[in-house]
Short mmCIF file of C-alpha atoms and ligand atoms in Angstrom, two decimals:
data_model
loop_
_atom_site.label_atom_id
_atom_site.label_comp_id
_atom_site.label_asym_id
_atom_site.label_seq_id
_atom_site.Cartn_x
_atom_site.Cartn_y
_atom_site.Cartn_z
CA MET S 1 72.30 90.48 -5.34
CA PRO S 2 73.06 89.66 -8.97
CA SER S 3 71.74 86.43 -10.35
CA VAL S 4 73.72 84.11 -12.61
CA TYR S 5 72.58 81.80 -15.38
CA LEU S 6 75.09 79.10 -16.25
CA GLN S 7 74.93 76.73 -19.19
CA THR S 8 77.54 74.04 -19.72
CA PHE S 9 78.51 72.38 -22.99
CA GLY S 10 81.21 69.76 -23.43
CA CYS S 11 82.81 67.12 -21.27
CA GLN S 12 82.96 66.48 -17.54
CA MET S 13 85.99 68.75 -17.30
CA ASN S 14 83.75 71.62 -18.24
CA ALA S 15 81.06 70.43 -15.83
CA ALA S 16 83.66 70.38 -13.05
CA ASP S 17 84.86 73.87 -14.01
CA SER S 18 81.27 75.15 -14.10
CA ASN S 19 80.76 73.82 -10.62
CA GLY S 20 83.84 75.75 -9.51
CA LEU S 21 82.63 78.96 -11.19
CA ALA S 22 79.17 78.52 -9.65
CA HIS S 23 80.74 78.05 -6.24
CA GLN S 24 82.80 81.21 -6.60
CA ALA S 25 79.77 83.21 -7.74
CA TRP S 26 77.75 81.87 -4.79
CA SER S 27 80.54 82.77 -2.36
CA MET S 28 80.27 86.36 -3.61
CA GLY S 29 76.54 86.35 -2.84
CA CYS S 30 75.15 85.64 -6.31
CA THR S 31 71.99 83.60 -6.75
CA PHE S 32 71.17 81.31 -9.69
CA ALA S 33 68.54 81.78 -12.38
CA ALA S 34 66.96 78.90 -14.30
CA GLN S 35 66.49 81.05 -17.42
CA PRO S 36 68.84 83.56 -19.06
CA ASP S 37 66.04 86.18 -19.25
CA GLU S 38 66.05 86.38 -15.47
CA ALA S 39 69.82 86.68 -15.04
CA ASP S 40 72.15 89.66 -14.62
CA ILE S 41 75.15 87.56 -15.60
CA ILE S 42 74.94 84.86 -18.27
CA ILE S 43 77.77 82.35 -18.44
CA VAL S 44 78.12 79.87 -21.29
CA ASN S 45 80.86 77.30 -20.69
CA THR S 46 81.85 76.07 -24.11
CA CYS S 47 83.40 73.15 -25.99
CA ALA S 48 85.46 73.06 -29.19
CA ILE S 49 86.13 69.34 -29.57
CA ARG S 50 84.25 68.98 -32.88
CA GLU S 51 82.60 71.36 -35.31
CA LYS S 52 79.14 70.34 -34.12
CA ALA S 53 80.01 71.35 -30.56
CA GLU S 54 81.10 74.78 -31.80
CA LEU S 55 77.98 75.23 -33.90
CA ARG S 56 75.79 74.49 -30.89
CA VAL S 57 77.62 77.12 -28.87
CA TYR S 58 77.38 79.76 -31.60
CA GLY S 59 73.70 78.86 -32.05
CA ARG S 60 73.15 79.47 -28.35
CA LEU S 61 75.11 82.72 -28.38
CA GLY S 62 72.89 83.84 -31.29
CA GLN S 63 69.78 83.19 -29.19
CA LEU S 64 71.22 85.16 -26.30
CA LYS S 65 71.75 88.22 -28.49
CA GLY S 66 68.10 89.25 -28.04
CA ILE S 67 68.58 89.46 -24.28
CA LYS S 68 71.61 91.72 -24.67
CA GLU S 69 69.58 93.96 -26.99
CA ARG S 70 66.68 94.21 -24.56
CA ARG S 71 68.86 94.50 -21.46
CA PRO S 72 72.30 95.82 -22.44
CA GLN S 73 73.28 95.95 -18.76
CA ALA S 74 73.16 92.12 -18.56
CA LYS S 75 76.64 90.64 -18.97
CA LEU S 76 77.52 87.69 -21.18
CA LEU S 77 80.63 85.67 -20.36
CA VAL S 78 81.91 82.90 -22.63
CA ALA S 79 84.10 80.46 -20.72
CA GLY S 80 85.77 77.16 -21.65
CA CYS S 81 87.58 75.67 -24.58
CA LEU S 82 85.93 77.66 -27.38
CA ALA S 83 86.70 80.92 -25.54
CA GLU S 84 90.35 79.92 -25.73
CA LYS S 85 90.30 78.55 -29.28
CA ASP S 86 88.26 81.39 -30.83
CA ARG S 87 89.69 84.22 -28.75
CA ALA S 88 90.76 86.09 -31.88
CA VAL S 89 87.55 85.58 -33.86
CA MET S 90 84.86 85.73 -31.15
CA ARG S 91 84.59 89.52 -31.45
CA ALA S 92 83.64 89.19 -35.11
CA LYS S 93 81.43 86.10 -34.70
CA ALA S 94 79.60 87.15 -31.52
CA PRO S 95 80.20 90.86 -30.87
CA HIS S 96 77.63 90.94 -28.05
CA VAL S 97 79.88 88.80 -25.82
CA ASP S 98 81.27 90.91 -22.94
CA ALA S 99 84.18 88.74 -21.82
CA LEU S 100 86.09 85.55 -22.55
CA LEU S 101 87.77 83.29 -20.00
CA GLY S 102 89.68 80.24 -21.20
CA PRO S 103 90.02 77.15 -18.97
CA ARG S 104 93.32 78.38 -17.54
CA GLU S 105 91.99 81.80 -16.59
CA TYR S 106 89.39 81.05 -13.94
CA ARG S 107 91.55 82.70 -11.29
CA ARG S 108 90.39 85.95 -12.89
CA PHE S 109 86.69 85.12 -12.52
CA LYS S 110 86.07 86.89 -9.21
CA GLU S 111 87.92 89.97 -10.39
CA LEU S 112 85.78 89.99 -13.54
CA LEU S 113 82.56 89.77 -11.51
CA GLY S 114 83.95 92.57 -9.35
CA SER S 115 84.43 94.74 -12.44
CA TRP S 116 80.74 94.08 -13.22
CA GLY S 117 79.68 95.46 -9.84
CA VAL S 118 79.46 92.28 -7.76
CA PRO S 119 80.94 93.18 -4.34
CA THR S 120 84.14 91.21 -3.78
CA ASP S 121 84.14 91.72 0.00
CA ALA S 122 80.60 90.55 0.81
CA PRO S 123 80.20 88.44 3.97
CA PRO S 124 79.79 84.67 3.41
CA PRO S 125 76.30 83.82 2.15
CA GLN S 126 73.63 82.64 4.60
CA THR S 127 72.20 80.07 2.20
CA ASP S 128 73.74 76.67 1.36
CA PHE S 129 75.45 76.24 -1.96
CA VAL S 130 73.04 74.38 -4.23
CA MET S 131 74.83 73.13 -7.29
CA PRO S 132 73.05 74.30 -10.43
CA SER S 133 72.39 71.57 -12.99
CA LEU S 134 75.54 71.08 -15.04
CA GLU S 135 73.74 69.71 -18.07
CA ASP S 136 73.38 71.75 -21.21
CA ASP S 137 69.65 72.22 -20.52
CA PRO S 138 69.78 73.83 -17.08
CA GLY S 139 66.06 74.57 -16.92
CA ARG S 140 65.06 70.87 -17.02
CA ASP S 141 62.52 70.13 -14.32
CA GLY S 142 63.49 68.00 -11.38
CA ALA S 143 67.01 67.07 -12.49
CA HIS S 144 68.93 69.45 -10.24
CA GLU S 145 67.48 67.77 -7.17
CA PHE S 146 69.79 64.84 -7.98
CA ALA S 147 72.81 66.79 -9.21
CA HIS S 148 74.64 66.68 -5.87
CA LEU S 149 74.69 62.85 -5.89
CA ARG S 150 77.51 62.88 -8.43
CA ALA S 151 80.68 64.85 -7.91
CA LEU S 152 83.51 65.44 -10.33
CA VAL S 153 86.97 65.87 -8.86
CA ASN S 154 89.88 66.93 -11.05
CA ILE S 155 93.12 65.07 -10.47
CA THR S 156 95.01 66.53 -13.42
CA ARG S 157 94.59 69.57 -15.62
CA GLY S 158 95.56 69.88 -19.27
CA CYS S 159 97.03 67.36 -21.67
CA GLU S 160 100.30 67.21 -23.52
CA LYS S 161 99.73 64.15 -25.66
CA PHE S 162 98.99 66.20 -28.78
CA CYS S 163 97.08 63.52 -30.64
CA THR S 164 97.08 64.98 -34.13
CA TYR S 165 93.30 65.50 -34.38
CA CYS S 166 92.73 67.01 -30.95
CA ILE S 167 92.26 70.62 -29.82
CA VAL S 168 92.43 69.95 -26.07
CA PRO S 169 96.19 70.52 -25.53
CA TYR S 170 95.78 73.94 -27.16
CA THR S 171 92.76 74.95 -25.09
CA ARG S 172 93.75 73.47 -21.74
CA GLY S 173 97.54 73.65 -21.81
CA PRO S 174 100.15 71.22 -20.48
CA LEU S 175 99.50 68.49 -17.96
CA GLU S 176 99.60 69.31 -14.25
CA SER S 177 98.83 66.89 -11.44
CA ILE S 178 96.91 68.13 -8.41
CA ASP S 179 98.13 67.68 -4.82
CA PRO S 180 96.63 64.42 -3.44
CA ASP S 181 95.85 66.11 -0.10
CA GLU S 182 93.74 68.64 -1.97
CA ILE S 183 92.03 65.83 -3.94
CA GLU S 184 91.29 63.95 -0.75
CA SER S 185 89.83 66.94 1.04
CA GLN S 186 87.64 67.73 -1.95
CA VAL S 187 86.35 64.15 -2.04
CA ARG S 188 85.57 64.34 1.71
CA ARG S 189 83.79 67.65 1.22
CA GLU S 190 81.68 66.25 -1.64
CA ILE S 191 80.70 63.21 0.45
CA ARG S 192 79.66 65.52 3.30
CA CYS S 193 77.50 67.41 0.79
CA GLY S 194 75.71 64.20 -0.20
CA ALA S 195 77.74 62.83 -3.13
CA ARG S 196 77.23 59.10 -3.63
CA GLU S 197 79.50 58.83 -6.66
CA ILE S 198 82.90 60.46 -7.13
CA THR S 199 84.49 60.64 -10.58
CA LEU S 200 88.21 61.36 -10.67
CA LEU S 201 88.83 63.42 -13.77
CA GLY S 202 91.73 63.98 -16.11
CA GLN S 203 92.31 63.82 -19.87
CA ASN S 204 94.77 61.04 -19.16
CA VAL S 205 94.43 59.94 -15.54
CA ASN S 206 97.21 57.39 -15.98
CA SER S 207 99.75 60.16 -16.27
CA TYR S 208 98.90 61.36 -12.76
CA TYR S 209 102.05 61.65 -10.63
CA TRP S 210 102.73 63.53 -7.40
CA GLU S 211 106.47 63.71 -6.96
CA GLU S 212 106.64 64.63 -3.25
CA GLN S 213 104.79 61.52 -2.16
CA ARG S 214 105.86 59.38 -5.15
CA LEU S 215 102.20 58.72 -5.77
CA ASP S 216 100.93 57.50 -9.13
CA PHE S 217 97.39 56.90 -10.32
CA ALA S 218 97.15 53.36 -8.89
CA ASP S 219 98.28 54.68 -5.48
CA LEU S 220 95.83 57.56 -5.70
CA LEU S 221 92.95 55.16 -6.46
CA LEU S 222 93.76 53.15 -3.34
CA ARG S 223 94.03 56.28 -1.24
CA VAL S 224 90.76 57.80 -2.45
CA GLY S 225 88.98 54.42 -2.43
CA ALA S 226 89.70 54.09 1.29
CA ILE S 227 87.90 57.32 2.21
CA GLU S 228 85.12 56.59 4.63
CA GLY S 229 81.59 57.02 3.31
CA LEU S 230 82.58 56.82 -0.36
CA GLU S 231 79.94 54.62 -1.98
CA ARG S 232 80.95 54.66 -5.63
CA LEU S 233 84.24 55.63 -7.21
CA THR S 234 85.00 55.92 -10.91
CA PHE S 235 87.45 57.77 -13.16
CA LEU S 236 87.86 59.26 -16.63
CA THR S 237 89.78 59.07 -19.00
CA SER S 238 92.48 56.44 -19.27
CA HIS S 239 95.05 56.56 -22.03
CA PRO S 240 96.09 53.16 -23.44
CA LYS S 241 99.76 54.17 -23.70
CA ASP S 242 100.12 55.00 -20.00
CA PHE S 243 97.57 52.54 -18.64
CA ASN S 244 99.35 49.80 -16.71
CA PRO S 245 98.45 46.55 -14.91
CA ARG S 246 99.02 48.13 -11.48
CA VAL S 247 95.85 50.13 -12.06
CA VAL S 248 93.93 46.90 -12.66
CA ASP S 249 95.45 45.41 -9.48
CA ALA S 250 94.38 48.48 -7.51
CA LEU S 251 90.86 48.37 -8.94
CA ALA S 252 90.57 44.67 -8.08
CA GLN S 253 91.28 45.53 -4.42
CA LEU S 254 88.62 48.22 -4.10
CA ARG S 255 85.08 47.28 -3.14
CA ASN S 256 83.50 50.62 -3.89
CA VAL S 257 84.78 51.15 -7.43
CA GLU S 258 82.16 51.00 -10.17
CA PRO S 259 82.64 48.16 -12.66
CA ARG S 260 83.52 50.22 -15.70
CA MET S 261 86.54 51.69 -17.39
CA HIS S 262 86.79 54.11 -20.28
CA LEU S 263 89.84 53.38 -22.41
CA PRO S 264 89.58 55.15 -25.77
CA VAL S 265 91.15 53.14 -28.58
CA GLN S 266 90.21 55.63 -31.36
CA CYS S 267 90.61 53.13 -34.20
CA GLY S 268 91.51 49.56 -35.10
CA SER S 269 94.26 50.20 -37.65
CA ASN S 270 97.90 50.44 -36.61
CA ARG S 271 98.73 52.69 -39.53
CA VAL S 272 96.06 55.20 -38.53
CA LEU S 273 96.94 54.95 -34.83
CA GLN S 274 100.49 55.82 -35.75
CA THR S 275 99.54 58.86 -37.82
CA MET S 276 97.23 59.97 -34.98
CA ALA S 277 100.30 59.84 -32.68
CA ARG S 278 98.43 57.66 -30.21
CA LEU S 279 101.69 55.87 -29.27
CA TYR S 280 100.35 52.29 -29.02
CA THR S 281 99.52 49.49 -31.41
CA ILE S 282 96.26 47.60 -31.47
CA GLU S 283 98.11 44.49 -30.24
CA GLU S 284 99.38 46.42 -27.19
CA TYR S 285 95.88 47.66 -26.53
CA LEU S 286 94.44 44.14 -26.73
CA ASP S 287 97.14 42.82 -24.39
CA LYS S 288 96.29 45.43 -21.80
CA ILE S 289 92.59 44.72 -21.95
CA ALA S 290 93.20 40.95 -21.75
CA TYR S 291 94.75 41.53 -18.32
CA PHE S 292 91.86 43.82 -17.42
CA ARG S 293 89.25 41.21 -18.49
CA GLU S 294 91.02 38.47 -16.59
CA HIS S 295 91.15 40.36 -13.29
CA LEU S 296 87.97 42.38 -13.50
CA PRO S 297 85.31 40.05 -14.85
CA ARG S 298 81.98 41.51 -15.94
CA TRP S 299 83.24 45.04 -16.04
CA ALA S 300 82.10 47.31 -18.84
CA LEU S 301 84.92 48.46 -21.10
CA THR S 302 83.95 51.65 -22.88
CA THR S 303 85.78 53.46 -25.62
CA ASP S 304 85.89 56.37 -28.07
CA LEU S 305 86.30 55.79 -31.81
CA ILE S 306 86.95 58.19 -34.64
CA VAL S 307 86.01 57.24 -38.20
CA GLY S 308 87.05 59.10 -41.33
CA TYR S 309 90.40 60.33 -40.03
CA PRO S 310 92.46 61.71 -42.98
CA THR S 311 93.87 58.90 -45.17
CA GLU S 312 91.65 56.27 -43.48
CA SER S 313 91.22 53.62 -46.19
CA GLU S 314 88.43 51.08 -46.50
CA ALA S 315 90.78 48.49 -44.99
CA ASP S 316 91.58 50.78 -42.01
CA PHE S 317 87.89 51.39 -41.48
CA LEU S 318 87.11 47.66 -41.66
CA ALA S 319 89.73 47.03 -38.96
CA THR S 320 87.78 49.37 -36.65
CA LEU S 321 84.46 47.82 -37.62
CA GLU S 322 85.79 44.34 -36.99
CA LEU S 323 87.16 45.34 -33.58
CA VAL S 324 83.67 46.52 -32.63
CA GLN S 325 81.88 43.51 -34.13
CA ARG S 326 84.07 41.18 -32.07
CA GLY S 327 82.43 42.62 -28.96
CA THR S 328 85.57 44.31 -27.66
CA PHE S 329 83.60 47.11 -25.96
CA GLU S 330 80.36 47.15 -24.00
CA TYR S 331 79.77 50.79 -24.98
CA ALA S 332 81.43 53.12 -27.47
CA PHE S 333 81.21 56.79 -28.36
CA ILE S 334 81.75 56.98 -32.09
CA PHE S 335 82.65 60.21 -33.84
CA ALA S 336 83.16 61.31 -37.43
CA TYR S 337 86.54 63.04 -37.67
CA SER S 338 86.12 66.81 -37.49
CA PRO S 339 89.04 69.01 -38.62
CA ARG S 340 90.13 71.43 -35.89
CA THR S 341 91.99 74.51 -37.03
CA GLY S 342 95.51 74.57 -35.67
CA THR S 343 95.86 70.79 -35.27
CA PRO S 344 98.17 68.85 -37.64
CA ALA S 345 95.44 66.53 -38.97
CA ALA S 346 93.30 69.43 -40.19
CA THR S 347 95.72 70.22 -43.00
CA MET S 348 96.72 66.66 -43.88
CA ASP S 349 96.16 65.35 -47.40
CA GLY S 350 93.59 62.61 -47.83
CA GLN S 351 90.62 64.18 -46.02
CA VAL S 352 87.66 61.78 -46.23
CA PRO S 353 84.51 63.21 -47.88
CA PRO S 354 81.67 64.00 -45.42
CA GLN S 355 79.23 61.49 -46.95
CA GLU S 356 81.76 58.72 -46.61
CA LYS S 357 82.43 59.65 -42.97
CA ILE S 358 78.70 59.41 -42.27
CA ARG S 359 78.50 55.97 -43.93
CA ARG S 360 81.35 54.70 -41.78
CA LEU S 361 79.89 56.27 -38.66
CA GLN S 362 76.54 54.60 -39.23
CA ALA S 363 78.09 51.20 -39.88
CA VAL S 364 80.18 51.26 -36.70
CA ASN S 365 77.26 52.62 -34.69
CA ALA S 366 74.98 49.83 -35.88
CA ALA S 367 77.58 47.18 -35.02
CA GLN S 368 78.17 48.65 -31.55
CA ASN S 369 74.43 48.93 -30.88
CA ASP S 370 74.11 45.16 -31.39
CA VAL S 371 76.95 44.46 -28.99
CA THR S 372 75.61 46.90 -26.39
CA ARG S 373 72.09 45.48 -26.64
CA ARG S 374 73.43 41.98 -26.04
CA PHE S 375 75.36 43.21 -23.01
CA ASN S 376 72.25 44.90 -21.63
CA GLU S 377 70.25 41.71 -22.24
CA SER S 378 72.64 39.85 -19.97
CA PHE S 379 71.05 41.76 -17.04
CA LEU S 380 67.45 40.70 -17.78
CA GLY S 381 65.80 39.33 -14.66
CA GLU S 382 68.59 40.65 -12.43
CA CYS S 383 68.25 43.29 -9.74
CA VAL S 384 70.38 46.30 -10.61
CA ARG S 385 71.19 49.15 -8.21
CA VAL S 386 70.54 52.52 -9.80
CA LEU S 387 71.80 55.99 -8.87
CA ALA S 388 69.00 58.36 -9.83
CA GLN S 389 69.43 61.17 -12.34
CA GLY S 390 65.89 62.56 -12.23
CA PRO S 391 62.76 62.37 -14.34
CA SER S 392 63.39 60.77 -17.74
CA LYS S 393 64.01 63.35 -20.48
CA LYS S 394 61.84 61.47 -22.96
CA ASP S 395 59.01 60.57 -20.60
CA PRO S 396 58.86 62.62 -17.38
CA SER S 397 56.29 60.19 -15.96
CA LYS S 398 59.28 57.83 -15.47
CA MET S 399 62.55 58.14 -13.61
CA ALA S 400 66.00 57.62 -15.13
CA GLY S 401 69.25 56.61 -13.49
CA LYS S 402 72.52 54.76 -14.03
CA THR S 403 73.94 51.47 -12.83
CA GLY S 404 77.58 51.04 -11.86
CA HIS S 405 78.22 49.88 -15.44
CA ASN S 406 76.82 53.27 -16.49
CA THR S 407 73.80 51.63 -18.10
CA THR S 408 70.76 53.89 -18.29
CA VAL S 409 67.76 52.46 -16.45
CA ILE S 410 64.18 53.69 -16.71
CA TYR S 411 61.79 52.85 -13.86
CA PRO S 412 58.40 54.02 -12.61
CA ARG S 413 58.11 57.43 -10.99
CA ASP S 414 55.98 57.30 -7.90
CA ASP S 415 55.86 58.80 -4.41
CA ARG S 416 58.61 56.50 -3.26
CA THR S 417 61.01 56.80 -6.19
CA LYS S 418 60.53 60.43 -7.18
CA SER S 419 63.06 61.67 -4.64
CA ALA S 420 65.00 58.46 -3.87
CA PRO S 421 68.73 58.75 -4.67
CA VAL S 422 69.32 55.00 -4.98
CA VAL S 423 66.77 52.46 -6.19
CA ASP S 424 66.97 48.72 -6.85
CA VAL S 425 65.32 47.81 -10.15
CA ILE S 426 64.48 44.43 -11.68
CA ALA S 427 65.60 44.62 -15.32
CA GLU S 428 62.67 43.56 -17.51
CA GLN S 429 63.46 44.98 -20.94
CA ALA S 430 66.81 45.53 -22.65
CA PHE S 431 67.56 47.92 -25.52
CA SER S 432 70.72 49.28 -27.05
CA TRP S 433 70.21 52.50 -25.02
CA GLY S 434 69.73 50.70 -21.70
CA LEU S 435 67.25 48.87 -19.49
CA ALA S 436 63.69 49.32 -18.29
CA GLY S 437 62.19 47.65 -15.26
CA SER S 438 60.20 47.79 -12.06
CA VAL S 439 61.23 48.63 -8.52
CA ALA S 440 62.44 45.59 -6.59
CA GLU S 441 60.61 44.54 -3.43
CA PRO S 442 61.59 45.11 -0.74
CA ALA S 443 62.53 48.43 -2.23
CA TYR S 444 65.95 49.89 -1.50
CA VAL S 445 65.44 53.60 -1.56
N1 SAH T 1 91.53 62.55 -23.31
C1 SAH T 1 90.67 61.62 -23.86
C2 SAH T 1 89.58 62.15 -24.75
C3 SAH T 1 89.30 63.58 -24.89
S1 SAH T 1 88.25 64.13 -26.17
C4 SAH T 1 91.49 60.60 -24.63
O1 SAH T 1 92.61 60.82 -24.96
O2 SAH T 1 90.97 59.57 -24.95
C5 SAH T 1 87.00 62.91 -26.27
C6 SAH T 1 86.97 62.19 -27.56
O3 SAH T 1 86.61 63.05 -28.61
C7 SAH T 1 88.26 61.58 -28.00
O4 SAH T 1 88.54 60.37 -27.37
C8 SAH T 1 88.07 61.42 -29.48
O5 SAH T 1 87.50 60.17 -29.79
C9 SAH T 1 87.08 62.51 -29.83
N2 SAH T 1 87.69 63.57 -30.61
C10 SAH T 1 88.67 64.42 -30.23
N3 SAH T 1 89.00 65.24 -31.26
C11 SAH T 1 88.20 64.90 -32.29
C12 SAH T 1 88.06 65.39 -33.63
N4 SAH T 1 88.81 66.36 -34.09
N5 SAH T 1 87.13 64.80 -34.43
C13 SAH T 1 86.37 63.80 -33.97
N6 SAH T 1 86.46 63.31 -32.72
C14 SAH T 1 87.37 63.85 -31.89
FE1 SF4 T 2 93.19 64.90 -26.90
FE2 SF4 T 2 94.91 62.92 -27.10
FE3 SF4 T 2 95.00 64.56 -25.00
FE4 SF4 T 2 93.00 62.86 -25.26
S1 SF4 T 2 95.16 62.32 -24.97
S2 SF4 T 2 92.85 65.02 -24.71
S3 SF4 T 2 92.67 62.79 -27.46
S4 SF4 T 2 95.42 65.09 -27.12
FE1 F3S T 3 86.10 69.04 -22.92
FE2 F3S T 3 85.24 70.08 -25.15
FE3 F3S T 3 87.21 71.19 -23.90
S1 F3S T 3 85.43 67.95 -24.71
S2 F3S T 3 88.24 69.57 -22.80
S3 F3S T 3 85.12 71.00 -23.17
S4 F3S T 3 87.04 70.95 -26.08
#
């Protein structure tokens, strides 16, 4: 039977899609290879959100060229957002690619494998489906043993917000909500397969709406949160325009929801927010999070920020910096604006020079690191419950995992912890990247 190597770049949407592709390949009898050299079919699931993401993908495709030269019968499929965005130029940039499938074309995946000689009418496989690691380094030792603990469940597809900097609406198409019965049965299936944490996924989960049952995102949270056996529930990403207090009320009722929410603000200046077409002001954002803070104490609020958006002045930038310095967010992902061909911002006047973007990025990063470190320090001496991710990337003699706040925790790797999905750790050291500590006694494993 053919073997498949799958590498995933980009966000959790791509990870969820890769899981779906892997499942389809498995159902046709394919096995999985840890290295591309060993595979008959190589799939690279790609991202186009920023230039750096694209460069990584093209770098990887360049490396894979050697395999195609040595074994021309091996097939190379590029899936995901870059396949959609660069459809017209991929042939020139990476002529050794055999096929492209954008995020809205996965219905054609089985047919494509069929055209490459994989039997489409094979009996169901005798082996269990083992999810391949969905990280971008699939060969990493020991990590895939823990992959099934976390499951990603799409609740919407696409996005029609068209923020002026963003490529996603062009690569993933308009918003569609998924039938809640389908969502519920997928969550149940994932729990049966060992998932301890379920992440409900959408580019803007707050726009979820299922007309037939008049169900919005707050209702869906309550429905999914009530599923028996669900230990940890979380969701990504909220949009400040559509986020409403009913979601906070629903979260406050659930006992199994993880204490964190990702609500990307993008920047602290109203003028820039307006030109980004984000559809809220900073005052509206702060009002919404005041309600959130009041009803969900000690939650982690996380955000995304873009610096160096076209026309961003020093005063605009300082508004973002000040928002961060005030400790508004426990964690933030901070990006330098990257022009995306085809989006309105890419051709705007007033592009900020690269050096200046880097200066702003570093300043906001440094400010956020201070805030995050202080937040992590607030856990010192406490016992934190950690969902394991596997051996630490930096030091494989240790284990790494995440708390409900999504804080990284490093703890000793020993006979007891090396395969334990959940571990209680006493936090002994705090850094801006997370916590380090020892296993609590009596150990919860
Ligand atoms: N749907 C989510 C985010 C999707 S993309 C939302 O609306 O918040 C993830 C993050 O990438 C965005 O929040 C934004 O901060 C960043 N991003 C998107 N396009 C970008 C670009 N062209 N340059 C830099 N950062 C970008
Ligand atoms: Fe992109 Fe805006 Fe949609 Fe988020 S809401 S995916 S930033 S267009
Ligand atoms: Fe995700 Fe990258 Fe596409 S962030 S939606 S994989 S462009």
